[in-house]
Short mmCIF file of C-alpha atoms in Angstrom, two decimals:
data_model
loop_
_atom_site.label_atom_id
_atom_site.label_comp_id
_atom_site.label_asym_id
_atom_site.label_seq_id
_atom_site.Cartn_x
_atom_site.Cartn_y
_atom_site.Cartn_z
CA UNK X 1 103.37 56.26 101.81
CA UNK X 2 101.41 53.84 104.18
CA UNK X 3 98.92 51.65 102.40
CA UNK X 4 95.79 51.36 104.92
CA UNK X 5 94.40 48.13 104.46
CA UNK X 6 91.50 47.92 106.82
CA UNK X 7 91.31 43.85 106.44
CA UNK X 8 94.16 43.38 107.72
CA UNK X 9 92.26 44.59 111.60
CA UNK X 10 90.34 42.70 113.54
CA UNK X 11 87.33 44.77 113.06
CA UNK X 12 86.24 45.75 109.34
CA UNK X 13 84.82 49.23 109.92
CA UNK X 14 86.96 52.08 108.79
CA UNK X 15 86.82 54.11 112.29
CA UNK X 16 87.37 51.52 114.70
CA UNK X 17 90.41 49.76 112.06
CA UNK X 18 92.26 53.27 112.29
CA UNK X 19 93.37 52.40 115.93
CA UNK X 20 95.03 49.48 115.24
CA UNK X 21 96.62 50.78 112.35
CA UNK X 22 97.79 53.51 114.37
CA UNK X 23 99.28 50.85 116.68
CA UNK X 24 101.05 48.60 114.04
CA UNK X 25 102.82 51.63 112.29
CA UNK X 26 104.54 52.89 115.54
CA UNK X 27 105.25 49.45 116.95
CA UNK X 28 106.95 49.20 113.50
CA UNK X 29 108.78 52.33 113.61
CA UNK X 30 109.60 51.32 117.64
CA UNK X 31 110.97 47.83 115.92
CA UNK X 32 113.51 50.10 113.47
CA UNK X 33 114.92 52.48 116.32
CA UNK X 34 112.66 55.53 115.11
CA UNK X 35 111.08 57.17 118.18
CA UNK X 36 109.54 60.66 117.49
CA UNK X 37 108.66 63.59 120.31
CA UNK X 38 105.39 64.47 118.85
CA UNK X 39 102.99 62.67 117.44
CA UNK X 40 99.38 63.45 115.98
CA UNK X 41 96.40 61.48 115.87
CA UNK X 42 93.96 62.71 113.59
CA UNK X 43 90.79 63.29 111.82
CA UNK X 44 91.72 64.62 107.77
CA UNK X 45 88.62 65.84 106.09
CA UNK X 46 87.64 68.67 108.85
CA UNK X 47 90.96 69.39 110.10
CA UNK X 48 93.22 72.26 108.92
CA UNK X 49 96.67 73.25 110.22
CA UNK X 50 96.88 77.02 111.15
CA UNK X 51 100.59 77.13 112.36
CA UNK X 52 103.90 75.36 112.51
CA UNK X 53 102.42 71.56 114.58
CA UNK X 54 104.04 71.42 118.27
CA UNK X 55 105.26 75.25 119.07
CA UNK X 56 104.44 74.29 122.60
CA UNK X 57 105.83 70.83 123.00
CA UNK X 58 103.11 68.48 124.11
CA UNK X 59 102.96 66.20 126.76
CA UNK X 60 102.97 62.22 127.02
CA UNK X 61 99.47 62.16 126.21
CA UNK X 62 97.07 65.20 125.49
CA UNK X 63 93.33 64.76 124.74
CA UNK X 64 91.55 67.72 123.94
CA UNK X 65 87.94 69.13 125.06
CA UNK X 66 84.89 70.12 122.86
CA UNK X 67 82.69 72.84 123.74
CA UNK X 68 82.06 73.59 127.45
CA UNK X 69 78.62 72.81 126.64
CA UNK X 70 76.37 70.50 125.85
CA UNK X 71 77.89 67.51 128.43
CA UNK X 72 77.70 64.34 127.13
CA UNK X 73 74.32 63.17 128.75
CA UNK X 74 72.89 66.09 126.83
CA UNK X 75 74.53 64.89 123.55
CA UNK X 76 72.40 62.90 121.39
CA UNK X 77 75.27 60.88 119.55
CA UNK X 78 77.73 61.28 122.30
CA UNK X 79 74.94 60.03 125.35
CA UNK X 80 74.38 57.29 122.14
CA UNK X 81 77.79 56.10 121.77
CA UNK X 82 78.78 56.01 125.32
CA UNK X 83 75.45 53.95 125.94
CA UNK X 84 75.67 51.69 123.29
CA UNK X 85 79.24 50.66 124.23
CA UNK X 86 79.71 50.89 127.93
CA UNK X 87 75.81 50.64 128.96
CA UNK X 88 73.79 52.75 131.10
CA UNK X 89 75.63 52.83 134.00
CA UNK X 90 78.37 54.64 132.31
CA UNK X 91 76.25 56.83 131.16
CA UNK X 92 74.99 58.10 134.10
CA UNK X 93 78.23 58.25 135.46
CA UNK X 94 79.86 60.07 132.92
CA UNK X 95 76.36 62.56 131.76
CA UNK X 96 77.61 65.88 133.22
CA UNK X 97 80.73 65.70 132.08
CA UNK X 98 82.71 67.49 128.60
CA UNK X 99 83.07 65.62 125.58
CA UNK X 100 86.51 64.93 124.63
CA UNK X 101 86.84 64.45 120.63
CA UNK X 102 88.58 61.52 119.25
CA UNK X 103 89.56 63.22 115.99
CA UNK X 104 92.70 64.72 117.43
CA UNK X 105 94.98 63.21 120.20
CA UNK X 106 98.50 63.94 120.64
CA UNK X 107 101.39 62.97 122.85
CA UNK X 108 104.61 61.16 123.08
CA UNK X 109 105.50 57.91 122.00
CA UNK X 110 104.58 55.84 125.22
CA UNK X 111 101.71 57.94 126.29
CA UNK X 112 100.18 57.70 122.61
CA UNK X 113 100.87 53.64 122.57
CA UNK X 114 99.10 53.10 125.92
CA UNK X 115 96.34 54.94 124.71
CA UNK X 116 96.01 52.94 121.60
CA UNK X 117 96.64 49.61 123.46
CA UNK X 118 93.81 50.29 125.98
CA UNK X 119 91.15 51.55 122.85
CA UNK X 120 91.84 48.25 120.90
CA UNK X 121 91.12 46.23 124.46
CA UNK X 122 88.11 48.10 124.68
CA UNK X 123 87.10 47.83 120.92
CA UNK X 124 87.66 43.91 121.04
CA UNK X 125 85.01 43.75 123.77
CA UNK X 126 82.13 45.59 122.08
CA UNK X 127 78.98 43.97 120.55
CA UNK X 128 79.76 43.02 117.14
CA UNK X 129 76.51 45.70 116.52
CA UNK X 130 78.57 48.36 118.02
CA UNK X 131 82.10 47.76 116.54
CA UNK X 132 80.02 47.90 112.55
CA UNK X 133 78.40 51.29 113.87
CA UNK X 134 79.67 54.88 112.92
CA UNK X 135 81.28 56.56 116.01
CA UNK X 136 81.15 53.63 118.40
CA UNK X 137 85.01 54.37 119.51
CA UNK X 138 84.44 58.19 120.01
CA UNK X 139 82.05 56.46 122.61
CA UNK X 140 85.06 54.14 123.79
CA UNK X 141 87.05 57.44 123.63
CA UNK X 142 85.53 59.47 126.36
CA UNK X 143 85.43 56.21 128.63
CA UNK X 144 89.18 56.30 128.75
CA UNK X 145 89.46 60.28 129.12
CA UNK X 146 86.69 60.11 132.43
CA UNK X 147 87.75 56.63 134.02
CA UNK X 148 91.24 57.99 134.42
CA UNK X 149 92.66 54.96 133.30
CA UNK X 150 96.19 56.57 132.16
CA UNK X 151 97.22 58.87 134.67
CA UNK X 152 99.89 60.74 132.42
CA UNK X 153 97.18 61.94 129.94
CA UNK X 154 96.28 65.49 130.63
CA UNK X 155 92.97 67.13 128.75
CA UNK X 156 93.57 70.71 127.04
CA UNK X 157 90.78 73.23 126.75
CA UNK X 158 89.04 73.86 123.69
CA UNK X 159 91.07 76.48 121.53
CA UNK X 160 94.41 75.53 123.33
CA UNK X 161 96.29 73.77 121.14
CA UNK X 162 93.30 72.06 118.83
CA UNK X 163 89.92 74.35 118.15
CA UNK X 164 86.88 72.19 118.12
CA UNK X 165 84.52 73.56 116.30
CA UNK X 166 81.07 71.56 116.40
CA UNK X 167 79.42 72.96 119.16
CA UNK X 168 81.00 76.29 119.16
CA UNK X 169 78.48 79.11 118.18
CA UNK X 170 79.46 80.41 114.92
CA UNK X 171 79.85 84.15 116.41
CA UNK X 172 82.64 83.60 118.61
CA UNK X 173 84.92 82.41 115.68
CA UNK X 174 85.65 84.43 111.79
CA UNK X 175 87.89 83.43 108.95
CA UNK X 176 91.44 86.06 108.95
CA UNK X 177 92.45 86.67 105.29
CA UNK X 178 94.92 83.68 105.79
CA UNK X 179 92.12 81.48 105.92
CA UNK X 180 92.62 80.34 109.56
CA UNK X 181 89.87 80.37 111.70
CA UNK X 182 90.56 83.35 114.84
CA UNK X 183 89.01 82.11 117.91
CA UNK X 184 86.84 83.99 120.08
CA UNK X 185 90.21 85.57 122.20
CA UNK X 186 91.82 86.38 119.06
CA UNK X 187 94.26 83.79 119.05
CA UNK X 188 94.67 81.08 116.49
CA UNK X 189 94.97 77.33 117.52
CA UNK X 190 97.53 75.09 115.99
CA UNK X 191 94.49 72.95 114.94
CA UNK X 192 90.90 73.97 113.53
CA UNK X 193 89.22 70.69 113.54
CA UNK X 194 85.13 70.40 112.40
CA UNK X 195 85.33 73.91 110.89
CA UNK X 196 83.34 72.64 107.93
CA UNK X 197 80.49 72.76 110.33
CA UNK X 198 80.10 76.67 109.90
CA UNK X 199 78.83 77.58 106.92
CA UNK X 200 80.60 81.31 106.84
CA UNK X 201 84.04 79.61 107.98
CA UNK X 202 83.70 76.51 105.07
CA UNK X 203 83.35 79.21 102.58
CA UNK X 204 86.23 81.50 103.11
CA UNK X 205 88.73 78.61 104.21
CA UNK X 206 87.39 76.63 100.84
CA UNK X 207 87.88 79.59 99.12
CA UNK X 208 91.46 80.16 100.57
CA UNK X 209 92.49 76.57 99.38
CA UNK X 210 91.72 76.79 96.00
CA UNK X 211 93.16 80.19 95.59
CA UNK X 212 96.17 78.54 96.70
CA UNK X 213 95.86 75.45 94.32
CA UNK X 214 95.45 77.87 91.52
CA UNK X 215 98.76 79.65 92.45
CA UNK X 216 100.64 76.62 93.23
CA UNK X 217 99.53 75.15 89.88
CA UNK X 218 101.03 77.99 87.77
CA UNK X 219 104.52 76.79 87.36
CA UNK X 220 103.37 73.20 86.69
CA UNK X 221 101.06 74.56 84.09
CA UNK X 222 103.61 76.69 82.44
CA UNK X 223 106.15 73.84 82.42
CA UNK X 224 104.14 71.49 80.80
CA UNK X 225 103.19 74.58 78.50
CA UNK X 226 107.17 74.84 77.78
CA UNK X 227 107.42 70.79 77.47
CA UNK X 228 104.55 70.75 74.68
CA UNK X 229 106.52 73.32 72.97
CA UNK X 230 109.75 72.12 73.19
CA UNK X 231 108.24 68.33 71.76
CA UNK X 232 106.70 70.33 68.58
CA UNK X 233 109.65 71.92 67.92
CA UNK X 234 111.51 68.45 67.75
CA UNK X 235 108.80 67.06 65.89
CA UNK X 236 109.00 70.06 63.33
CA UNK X 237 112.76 69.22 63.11
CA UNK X 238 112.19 65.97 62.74
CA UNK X 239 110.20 66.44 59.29
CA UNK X 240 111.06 69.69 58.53
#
C-alpha cells in the first residue's frame, strides 16, 4: 500500500499532486530494478475493468480519445481549461480538435515517465489560480496530446482499448448481465471509464457490484458465524 500524501507535491490540489506522485513511485521502483511492461494511469471512482488489463500489449505511450464530438472549442470545461492554462491562442489552435481524457493513460515505462515529466513542467508554470482549480491539468493534458511534443505517444479511438463514456449518447451503449458496459459494435473495452454518467448503465453496473459483495461476503459471514460459536462453546466449558 502507497500512502498518498498530497503535501509532500509542490502543488496542494489533489488532481494536479497525482502527477507527481505518479512520478516519484516509478522513479522509485526504476531506483530498485523493478521495470514493468504495462502501466495504467487512472481515474478510480468512474472507471471499471471489463476484461483481463493489457490483452493487446500497449505501446510506449497511449492516450485515448473521447467522443468524436463535441471538439474542444465546443466544450465548455474543456475550451475552459485549455484557456485558462495555455491562453487564447491555444485555444484557437487547438478548438476543432478531439478531447483526449486524462483519466486513463497507458504505456511503457519511458513513454509513461516522459509524459509525467513534461505535465509537472507544465503544471509548475501555471497561475497559482489555475494549479488550485478543478481540472486545470486535463487542460495541460490535451496541450501535450495536440502539440506533439512526444513523438512515441500514439492516441487510440474511443472504445479501443478504454470506453469513454461522457459524451457518448446513452443509446449506443447497454449493460450485458456481467455488468460490463457493450459498446455500440458489440464489443467490450478493457476499460469503461465515466459510465456513472448514464443513468441506465450506473444502475445495472451498481447493481452488479453489490450482488457481488453480497456473494463474496458469505463465507466471511459464515466464518465469523462459526468463530462466535466456537468462543461460546469455550466459554460454556469454561463454567460449565
Amino acid at each position: 500500500v502507497v500512502v498518498f500524501n498530497e503535501q509532500a507535491y509542490p502543488v496542494a490540489n489533489l488532481t494536479m499532486a497525482r502527477w507527481f506522485a505518479y512520478f516519484d513511485y516509478l522513479r522509485g521502483c526504476m531506483q530498485k530494478g523493478q521495470h514493468y511492461r504495462n502501466i495504467l494511469l487512472t481515474d478510480v471512482r468512474d472507471v471499471i475493468f471489463q476484461k483481463p488489463l493489457f490483452g493487446v500489449p500497449c505501446g510506449e505511450l497511449e492516450f485515448h480519445y473521447e467522443a468524436a464530438s463535441p471538439r474542444i472549442g465546443e466544450c465548455k470545461w474543456n475550451s475552459l481549461w485549455i484557456r485558462e492554462g495555455c491562453g487564447e491562442e491555444v485555444l484557437a489552435r487547438f478548438a476543432d480538435r478531439r478531447i483526449s481524457c486524462s483519466g486513463t493513460i497507458s504505456g511503457r515505462m519511458r513513454g509513461i515517465l516522459r509524459y509525467l515529466v513534461k505535465i509537472q513542467m507544465l503544471i509548475l508554470s501555471l497561475s497559482d489560480d489555475v494549479k488550485e482549480a478543478f481540472g486545470g491539468d486535463q487542460g495541460v493534458h490535451n496541450y501535450i496530446v495536440h502539440s506533439g511534443f512526444l513523438s512515441e505517444a500514439k492516441v487510440l479511438d474511443n472504445f479501443q482499448r478504454v470506453a469513454t463514456l461522457n459524451y457518448v449518447s446513452g443509446t449506443e451503449v447497454h449493460p450485458d448481465e456481467q455488468g460490463c458496459v457493450v459498446n455500440f459494435n458489440g464489443a467490450i473495452s478493457e476499460i469503461a471509464h465515466q459510465w456513472d454518467r448514464h443513468l441506465h448503465l450506473n444502475a445495472a453496473i451498481s447493481a452488479k457490484a453489490l450482488e457481488r459483495q453480497h456473494r463474496s461476503d458469505k463465507p466471511f459471514r459464515r466464518s465469523q458465524q462459526h468463530l462466535r460459536n466456537l468462543l461460546t462453546r469455550l466459554v460454556l466449558q469454561r463454567h460449565g
